[in-house]
Coordinates of C-alpha atoms and ligand atoms in Angstrom, one line a residue:
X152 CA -11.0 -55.3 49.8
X153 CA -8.5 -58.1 50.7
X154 CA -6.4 -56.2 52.9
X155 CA -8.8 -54.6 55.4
X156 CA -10.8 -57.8 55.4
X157 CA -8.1 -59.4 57.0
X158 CA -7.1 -56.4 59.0
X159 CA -10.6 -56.4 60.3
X160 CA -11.1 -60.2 60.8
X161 CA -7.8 -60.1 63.3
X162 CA -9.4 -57.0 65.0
X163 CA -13.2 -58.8 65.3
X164 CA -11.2 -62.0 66.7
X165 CA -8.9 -59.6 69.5
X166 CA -12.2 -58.0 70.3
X167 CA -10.2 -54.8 70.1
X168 CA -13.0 -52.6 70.6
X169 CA -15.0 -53.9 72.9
X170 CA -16.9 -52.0 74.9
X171 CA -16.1 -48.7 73.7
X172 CA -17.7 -46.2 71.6
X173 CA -16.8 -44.6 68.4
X174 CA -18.1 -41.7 67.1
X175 CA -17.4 -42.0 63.5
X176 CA -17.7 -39.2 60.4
X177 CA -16.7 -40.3 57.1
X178 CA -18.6 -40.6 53.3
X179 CA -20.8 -43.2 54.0
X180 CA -20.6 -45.2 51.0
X181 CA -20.3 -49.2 50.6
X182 CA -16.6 -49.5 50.9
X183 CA -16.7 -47.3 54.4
X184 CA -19.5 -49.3 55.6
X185 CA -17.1 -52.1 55.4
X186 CA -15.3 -50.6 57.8
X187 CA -18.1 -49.4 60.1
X188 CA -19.2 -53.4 60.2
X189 CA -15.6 -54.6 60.8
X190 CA -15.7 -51.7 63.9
X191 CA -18.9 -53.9 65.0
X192 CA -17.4 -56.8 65.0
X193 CA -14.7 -56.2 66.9
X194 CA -17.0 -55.2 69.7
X195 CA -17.5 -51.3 69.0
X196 CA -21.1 -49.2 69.4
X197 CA -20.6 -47.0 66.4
X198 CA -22.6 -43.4 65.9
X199 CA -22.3 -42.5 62.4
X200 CA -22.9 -39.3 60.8
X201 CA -21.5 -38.6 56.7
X202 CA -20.2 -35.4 54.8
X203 CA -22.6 -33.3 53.3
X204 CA -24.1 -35.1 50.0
X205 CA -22.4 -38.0 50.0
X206 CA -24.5 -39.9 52.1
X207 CA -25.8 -43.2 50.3
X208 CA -28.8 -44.1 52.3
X209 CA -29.2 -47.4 50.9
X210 CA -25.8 -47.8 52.7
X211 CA -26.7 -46.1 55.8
X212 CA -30.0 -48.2 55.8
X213 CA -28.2 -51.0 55.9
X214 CA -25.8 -50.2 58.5
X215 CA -28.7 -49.2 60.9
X216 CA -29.7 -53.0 60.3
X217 CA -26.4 -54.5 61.7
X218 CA -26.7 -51.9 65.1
X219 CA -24.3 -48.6 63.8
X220 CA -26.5 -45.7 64.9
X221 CA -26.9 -43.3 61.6
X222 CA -27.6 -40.2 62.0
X223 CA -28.5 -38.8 58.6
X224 CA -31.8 -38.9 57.2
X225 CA -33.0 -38.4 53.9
X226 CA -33.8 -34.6 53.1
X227 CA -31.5 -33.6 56.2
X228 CA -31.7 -29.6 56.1
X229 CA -28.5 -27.3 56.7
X230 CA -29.2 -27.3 60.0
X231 CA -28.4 -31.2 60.7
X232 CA -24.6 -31.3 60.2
X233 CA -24.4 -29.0 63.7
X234 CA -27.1 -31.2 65.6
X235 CA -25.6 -34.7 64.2
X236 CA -22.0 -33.5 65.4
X237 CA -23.7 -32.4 68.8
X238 CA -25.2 -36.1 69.1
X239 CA -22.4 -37.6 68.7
X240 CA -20.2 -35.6 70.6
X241 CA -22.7 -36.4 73.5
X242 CA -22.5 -39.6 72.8
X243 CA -18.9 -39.1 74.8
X244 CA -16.8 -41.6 71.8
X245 CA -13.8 -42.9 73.2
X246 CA -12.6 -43.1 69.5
X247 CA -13.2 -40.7 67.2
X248 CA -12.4 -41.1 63.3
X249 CA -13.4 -37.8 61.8
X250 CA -13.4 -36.2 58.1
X251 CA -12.4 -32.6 58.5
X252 CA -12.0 -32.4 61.9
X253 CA -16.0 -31.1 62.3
X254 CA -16.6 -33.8 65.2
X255 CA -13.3 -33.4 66.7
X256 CA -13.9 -29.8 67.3
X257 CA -17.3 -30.4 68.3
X258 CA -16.2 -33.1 70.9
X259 CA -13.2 -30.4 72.2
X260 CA -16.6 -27.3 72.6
X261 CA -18.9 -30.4 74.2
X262 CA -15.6 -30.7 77.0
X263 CA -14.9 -34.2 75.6
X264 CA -11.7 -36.2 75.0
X265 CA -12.2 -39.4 73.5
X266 CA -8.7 -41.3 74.3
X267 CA -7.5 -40.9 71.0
X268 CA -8.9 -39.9 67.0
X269 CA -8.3 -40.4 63.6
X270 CA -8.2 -37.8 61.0
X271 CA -8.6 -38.8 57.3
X272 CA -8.1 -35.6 55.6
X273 CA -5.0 -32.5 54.6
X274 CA -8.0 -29.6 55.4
X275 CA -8.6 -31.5 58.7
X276 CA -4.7 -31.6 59.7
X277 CA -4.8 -28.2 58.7
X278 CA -7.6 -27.1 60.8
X279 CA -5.8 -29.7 63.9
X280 CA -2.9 -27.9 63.3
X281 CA -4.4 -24.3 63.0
X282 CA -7.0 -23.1 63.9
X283 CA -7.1 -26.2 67.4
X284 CA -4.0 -26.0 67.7
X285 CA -3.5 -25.4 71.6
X286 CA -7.6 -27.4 72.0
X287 CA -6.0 -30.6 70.9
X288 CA -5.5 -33.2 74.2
X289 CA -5.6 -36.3 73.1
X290 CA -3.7 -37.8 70.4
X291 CA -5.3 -37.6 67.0
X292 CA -3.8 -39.8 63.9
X293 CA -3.6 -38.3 60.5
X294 CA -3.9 -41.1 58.1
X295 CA -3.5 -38.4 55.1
X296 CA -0.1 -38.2 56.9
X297 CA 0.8 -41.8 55.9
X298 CA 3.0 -42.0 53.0
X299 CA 1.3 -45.0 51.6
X300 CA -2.1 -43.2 51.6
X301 CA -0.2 -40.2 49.6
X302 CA 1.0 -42.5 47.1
X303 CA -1.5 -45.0 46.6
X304 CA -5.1 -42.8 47.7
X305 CA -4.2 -39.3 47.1
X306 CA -1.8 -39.7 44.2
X307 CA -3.4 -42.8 42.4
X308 CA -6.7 -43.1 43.8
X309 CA -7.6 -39.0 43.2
X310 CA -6.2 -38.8 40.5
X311 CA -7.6 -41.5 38.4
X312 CA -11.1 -41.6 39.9
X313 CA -11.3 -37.3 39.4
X314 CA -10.4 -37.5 35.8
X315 CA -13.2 -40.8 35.4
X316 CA -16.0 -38.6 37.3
X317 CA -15.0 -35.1 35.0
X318 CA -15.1 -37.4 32.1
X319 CA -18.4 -39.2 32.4
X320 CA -20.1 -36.6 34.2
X321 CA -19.7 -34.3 31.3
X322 CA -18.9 -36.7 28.7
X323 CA -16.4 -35.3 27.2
X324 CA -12.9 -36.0 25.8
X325 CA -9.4 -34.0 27.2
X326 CA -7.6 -35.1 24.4
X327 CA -5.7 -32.0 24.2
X328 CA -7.8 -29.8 26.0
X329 CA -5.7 -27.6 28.6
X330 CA -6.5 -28.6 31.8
X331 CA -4.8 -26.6 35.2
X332 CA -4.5 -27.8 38.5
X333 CA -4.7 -25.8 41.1
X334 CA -2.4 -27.2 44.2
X335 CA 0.5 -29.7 42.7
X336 CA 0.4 -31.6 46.3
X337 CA -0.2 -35.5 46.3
X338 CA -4.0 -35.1 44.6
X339 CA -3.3 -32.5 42.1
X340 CA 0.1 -35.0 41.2
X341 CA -2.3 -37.8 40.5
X342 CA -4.7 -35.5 38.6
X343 CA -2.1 -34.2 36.4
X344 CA -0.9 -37.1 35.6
X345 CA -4.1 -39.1 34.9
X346 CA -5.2 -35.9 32.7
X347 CA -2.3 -36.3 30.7
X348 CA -2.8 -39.7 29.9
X349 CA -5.9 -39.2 28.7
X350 CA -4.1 -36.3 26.1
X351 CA -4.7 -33.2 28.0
X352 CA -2.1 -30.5 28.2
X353 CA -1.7 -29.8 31.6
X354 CA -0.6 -26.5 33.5
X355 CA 0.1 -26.4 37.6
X356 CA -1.0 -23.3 39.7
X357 CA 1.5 -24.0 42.8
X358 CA 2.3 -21.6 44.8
X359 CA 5.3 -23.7 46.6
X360 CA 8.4 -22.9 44.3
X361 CA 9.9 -26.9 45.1
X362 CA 6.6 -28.4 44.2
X363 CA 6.0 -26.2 41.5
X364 CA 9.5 -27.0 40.4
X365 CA 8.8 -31.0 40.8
X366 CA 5.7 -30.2 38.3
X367 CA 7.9 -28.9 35.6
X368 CA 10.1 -31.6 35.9
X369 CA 7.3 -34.1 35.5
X370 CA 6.6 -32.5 32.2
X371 CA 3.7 -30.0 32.7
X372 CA 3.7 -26.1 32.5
X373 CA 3.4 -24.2 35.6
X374 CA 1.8 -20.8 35.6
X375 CA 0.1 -18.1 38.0
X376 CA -3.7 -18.2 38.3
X377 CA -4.8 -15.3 36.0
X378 CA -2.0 -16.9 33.4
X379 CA -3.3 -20.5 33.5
X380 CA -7.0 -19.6 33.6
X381 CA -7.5 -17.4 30.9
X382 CA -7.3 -20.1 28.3
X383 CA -8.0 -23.1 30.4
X384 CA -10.9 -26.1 29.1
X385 CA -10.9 -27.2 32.5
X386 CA -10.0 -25.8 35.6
X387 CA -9.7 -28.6 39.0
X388 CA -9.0 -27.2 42.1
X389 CA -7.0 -29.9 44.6
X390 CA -5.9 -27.4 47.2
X391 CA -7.7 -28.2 50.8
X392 CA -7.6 -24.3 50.8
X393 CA -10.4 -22.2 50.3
X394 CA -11.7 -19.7 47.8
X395 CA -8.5 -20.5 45.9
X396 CA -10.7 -19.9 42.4
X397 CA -12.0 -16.4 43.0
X398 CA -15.2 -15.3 41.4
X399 CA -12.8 -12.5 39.4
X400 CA -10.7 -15.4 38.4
X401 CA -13.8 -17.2 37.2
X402 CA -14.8 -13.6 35.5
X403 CA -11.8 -14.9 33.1
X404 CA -12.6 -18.0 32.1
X405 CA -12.6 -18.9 28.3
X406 CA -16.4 -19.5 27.1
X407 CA -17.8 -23.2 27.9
X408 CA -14.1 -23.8 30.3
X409 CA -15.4 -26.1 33.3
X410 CA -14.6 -25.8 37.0
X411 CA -14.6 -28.9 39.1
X412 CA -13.6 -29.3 42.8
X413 CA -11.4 -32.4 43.9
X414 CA -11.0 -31.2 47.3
X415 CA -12.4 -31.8 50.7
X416 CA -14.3 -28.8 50.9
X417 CA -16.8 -27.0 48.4
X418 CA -15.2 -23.9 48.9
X419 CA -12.1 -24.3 47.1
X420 CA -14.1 -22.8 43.7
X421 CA -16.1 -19.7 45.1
X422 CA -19.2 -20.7 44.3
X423 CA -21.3 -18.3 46.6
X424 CA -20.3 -15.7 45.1
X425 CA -20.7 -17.0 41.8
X426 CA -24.1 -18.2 42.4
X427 CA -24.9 -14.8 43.5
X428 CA -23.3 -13.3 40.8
X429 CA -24.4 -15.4 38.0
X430 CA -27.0 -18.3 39.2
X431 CA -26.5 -21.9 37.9
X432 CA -28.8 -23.5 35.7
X433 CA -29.0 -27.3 36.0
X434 CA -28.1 -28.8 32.0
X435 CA -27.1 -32.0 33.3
X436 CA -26.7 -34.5 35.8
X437 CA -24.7 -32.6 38.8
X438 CA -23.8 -29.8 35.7
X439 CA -24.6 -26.2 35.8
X440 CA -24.4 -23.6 33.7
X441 CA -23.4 -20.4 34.8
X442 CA -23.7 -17.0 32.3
X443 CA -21.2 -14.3 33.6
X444 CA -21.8 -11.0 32.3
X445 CA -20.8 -10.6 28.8
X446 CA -22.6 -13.0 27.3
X447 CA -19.8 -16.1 28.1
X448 CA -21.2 -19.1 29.8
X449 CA -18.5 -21.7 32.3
X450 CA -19.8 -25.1 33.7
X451 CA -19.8 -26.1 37.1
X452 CA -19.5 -29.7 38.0
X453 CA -21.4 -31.3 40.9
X454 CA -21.9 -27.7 42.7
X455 CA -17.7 -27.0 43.6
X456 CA -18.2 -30.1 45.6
X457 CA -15.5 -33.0 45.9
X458 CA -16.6 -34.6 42.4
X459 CA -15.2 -37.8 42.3
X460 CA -18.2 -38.6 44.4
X461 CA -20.6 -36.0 44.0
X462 CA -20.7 -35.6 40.6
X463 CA -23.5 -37.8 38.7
X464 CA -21.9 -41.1 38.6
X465 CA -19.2 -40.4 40.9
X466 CA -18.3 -43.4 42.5
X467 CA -15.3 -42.4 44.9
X468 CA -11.8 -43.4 45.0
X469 CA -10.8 -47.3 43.2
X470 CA -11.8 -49.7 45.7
X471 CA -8.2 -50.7 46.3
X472 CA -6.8 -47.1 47.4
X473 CA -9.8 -47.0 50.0
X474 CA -8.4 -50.8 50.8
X475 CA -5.6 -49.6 51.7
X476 CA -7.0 -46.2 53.3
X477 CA -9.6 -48.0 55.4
X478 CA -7.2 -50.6 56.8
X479 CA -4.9 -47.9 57.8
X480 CA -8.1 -46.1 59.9
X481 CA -8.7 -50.1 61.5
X482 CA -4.8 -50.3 62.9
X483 CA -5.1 -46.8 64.0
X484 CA -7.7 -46.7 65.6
X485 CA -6.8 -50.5 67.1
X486 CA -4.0 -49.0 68.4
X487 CA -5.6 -45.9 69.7
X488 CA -7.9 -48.5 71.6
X489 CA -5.1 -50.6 73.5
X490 CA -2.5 -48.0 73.7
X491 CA -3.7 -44.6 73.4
X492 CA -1.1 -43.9 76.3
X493 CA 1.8 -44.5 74.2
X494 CA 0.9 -41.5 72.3
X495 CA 1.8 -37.6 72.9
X496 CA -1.3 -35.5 72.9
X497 CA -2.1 -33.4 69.1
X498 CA -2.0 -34.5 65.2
X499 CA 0.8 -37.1 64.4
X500 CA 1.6 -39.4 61.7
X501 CA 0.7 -43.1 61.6
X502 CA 3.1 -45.0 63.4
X503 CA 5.6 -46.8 60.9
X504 CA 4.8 -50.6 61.6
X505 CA 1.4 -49.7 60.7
X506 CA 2.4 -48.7 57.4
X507 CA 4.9 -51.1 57.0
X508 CA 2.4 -54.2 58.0
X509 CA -0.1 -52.3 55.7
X510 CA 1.9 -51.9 52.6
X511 CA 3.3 -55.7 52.8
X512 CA -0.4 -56.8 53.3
X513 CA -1.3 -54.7 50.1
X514 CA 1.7 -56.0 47.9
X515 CA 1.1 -59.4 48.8
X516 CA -2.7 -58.5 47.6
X517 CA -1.3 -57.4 44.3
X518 CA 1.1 -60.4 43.9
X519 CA 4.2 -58.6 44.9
X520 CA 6.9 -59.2 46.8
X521 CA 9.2 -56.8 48.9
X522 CA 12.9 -57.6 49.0
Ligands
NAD273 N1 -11.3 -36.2 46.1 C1 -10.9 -37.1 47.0 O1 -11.3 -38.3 47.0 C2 -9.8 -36.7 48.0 C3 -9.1 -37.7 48.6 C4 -8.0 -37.3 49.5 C5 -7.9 -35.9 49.8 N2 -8.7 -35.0 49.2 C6 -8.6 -33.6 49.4 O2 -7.8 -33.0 48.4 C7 -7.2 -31.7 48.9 C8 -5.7 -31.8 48.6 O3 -5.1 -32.9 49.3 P1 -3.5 -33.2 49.1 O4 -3.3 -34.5 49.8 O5 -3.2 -33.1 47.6 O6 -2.8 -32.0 49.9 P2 -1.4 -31.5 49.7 O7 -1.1 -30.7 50.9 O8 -0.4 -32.6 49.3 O9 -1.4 -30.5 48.4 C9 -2.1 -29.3 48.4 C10 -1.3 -28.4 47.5 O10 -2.1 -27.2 47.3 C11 -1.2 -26.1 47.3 N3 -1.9 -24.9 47.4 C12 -2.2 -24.2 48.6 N4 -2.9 -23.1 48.4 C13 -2.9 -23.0 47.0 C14 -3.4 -22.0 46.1 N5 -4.0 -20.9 46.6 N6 -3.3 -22.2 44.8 C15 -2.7 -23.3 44.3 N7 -2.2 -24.3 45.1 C16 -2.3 -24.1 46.4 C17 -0.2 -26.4 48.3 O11 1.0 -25.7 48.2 C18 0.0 -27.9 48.2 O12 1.1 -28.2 47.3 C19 -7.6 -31.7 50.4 O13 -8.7 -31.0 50.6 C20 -7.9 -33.2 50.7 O14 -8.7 -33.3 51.8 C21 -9.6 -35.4 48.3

């Protein structure tokens, strides 16, 4: 990761974090641990905590070595997502970078404000802009807000490494198999777009007229739920809503269609009440069967979770969309660090020399050059 490796040697040499603290929630994976050592460098004591089943502990072992405090264990009941985000909110961070918004809030109950926080996700933002709206004192960055992350994470990233993990997780072909996206926003873009390549016929549930309009003109049929769904192979939700696949959606689902989750949260697909309804059976790897009544069986991958990294084999996003991702949650946060000040309280967008210094830094990476 070219670009935050020299975003994060200039931060390391400034000592831009020195002496704070930052409480930090994100997959931790390899690539983020990149960034959790770069936070060290530049002089941070980081308290770490992941999203539910994506922690690699290999990784988070290895971050305990170099001084990050981890809080997840292996075998981490239900319970330890509440008592991790109470640690760390005790831990008073005077930088938060957050993956939902969980550790905000729980800093905000706690009677915290950190001088400033990131937000990586679109459910986060929502739930900043929502549900905490008026709670919100300090100013929070939503890096899912940054153009270049749309484009080059979101659009790219998502879409290409979703289609990979639905591929090799159920090893099979989507050469014209019809596929439908639920939510034609920046992920569900890249997810049609990387099906079709690989010869699927796509359909778009949108509920936004403009961006349901922008997925006809790229090409791909656009459709209500019940319409789409009733003879769909494969069903991806890309929403950051939830229980946006009802179970009596799922009631009419061609025999042997397969539902996977691409967003944030594994509630997008309501799989409580199809577990209730008709309990999964493991066949494979991170796939379950699921018999509705009536004899017809549909396939859930990786339990409605995000499944390009919780699906067997999932590996995440390409390494160069988190390149790009992670160094835009460095410069935030570096810029929380000096200058939180400058900043009104509440969500806002990355500030524009960021992303311009980032996306010169990632063409230069790539052998381009800007006019
Ligand atoms: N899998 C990953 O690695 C990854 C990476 C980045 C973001 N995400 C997650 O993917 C989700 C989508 O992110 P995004 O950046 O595309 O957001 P976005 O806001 O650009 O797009 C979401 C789209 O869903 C549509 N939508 C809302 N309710 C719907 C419904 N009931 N049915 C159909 N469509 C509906 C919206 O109109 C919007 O167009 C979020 O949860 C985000 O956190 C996942």
């Amino acid at each position: 990761m070219p670009v935050l490796g020299a975003a994060l040697a200039e931060l390391a040499r400034l000592r831009v974090f020195d002496g704070l603290t930052i409480g930090f929630r994100l997959h931790l994976e390899p690539k983020t641990a990149v960034l959790v050592e770069g936070l060290l460098a530049g002089g941070a004591r980081v308290v770490a905590m992941g999203n539910e089943g994506t922690t690699q502990f290999g990784t988070a072992e290895a971050l305990s070595d170099r001084g990050c405090e981890v809080l997840d264990r292996p075998g981490d009941g239900e319970d330890a997502v509440g008592s991790h985000l109470g640690r760390i909110a005790a831990a008073c961070p005077d930088l938060v970078l957050d993956n939902g918004a969980e550790l905000i809030e729980a800093c905000i109950r706690a009677g915290r404000a950190p001088k400033g926080a990131t937000e990586e996700t679109t459910s986060g933002a929502f739930r900043l802009r929502e549900g905490l709206a008026e709670a919100v004192e300090f100013p929070v960055i939503v890096i899912n807000d940054s153009p270049l992350k749309a484009i080059v994470e979101n659009k790219h990233g998502v879409g290409e490494s979703v289609v990979d993990a639905i591929v090799r997780a159920t090893n099979m072909s989507l050469r014209k198999k019809r596929v439908v996206v639920f939510g034609y926003g920046w992920c569900g873009r890249g997810i049609a777009l990387y099906a079709r390549r690989r010869g699927a016929d796509v359909v778009a549930v949108e509920p936004d007229p403009v961006k349901a309009l922008e997925a006809a003109m790229d090409g791909f049929d656009v459709d209500t739920p019940h319409g789409a769904v009733g003879s769909a192979d494969v069903v991806i939700t890309a929403t950051g809503r939830e229980r946006v696949v009802r179970y009596e959606l799922i009631e009419t689902m061609p025999d042997g269609a397969l539902l996977a989750n691409a967003g944030h949260t594994d509630a997008e697909i309501d799989v409580v009440r199809l577990e209730r309804e008709a309990p999964g059976e493991l066949v494979s790897p991170s796939l379950y069967a699921h018999e509705l009544a009536g004899g017809r069986t549909v396939f859930l991958l990786a339990k409605g979770r995000i499944v390009n990294l919780a699906a067997a084999g999932g590996i995440g996003n390409p390494i160069e969309a988190m390149d790009l991702g992670l160094t835009l949650q460095a410069r935030s946060l570096a810029v929380l660090a000096t200058s939180a000040g400058d900043f009104r309280p509440g969500p806002q967008p990355v500030p524009r020399p960021i992303n311009e210094q980032t996306a010169t830094a990632m063409l230069e990476s790539m052998g381009q050059t800007p006019a």
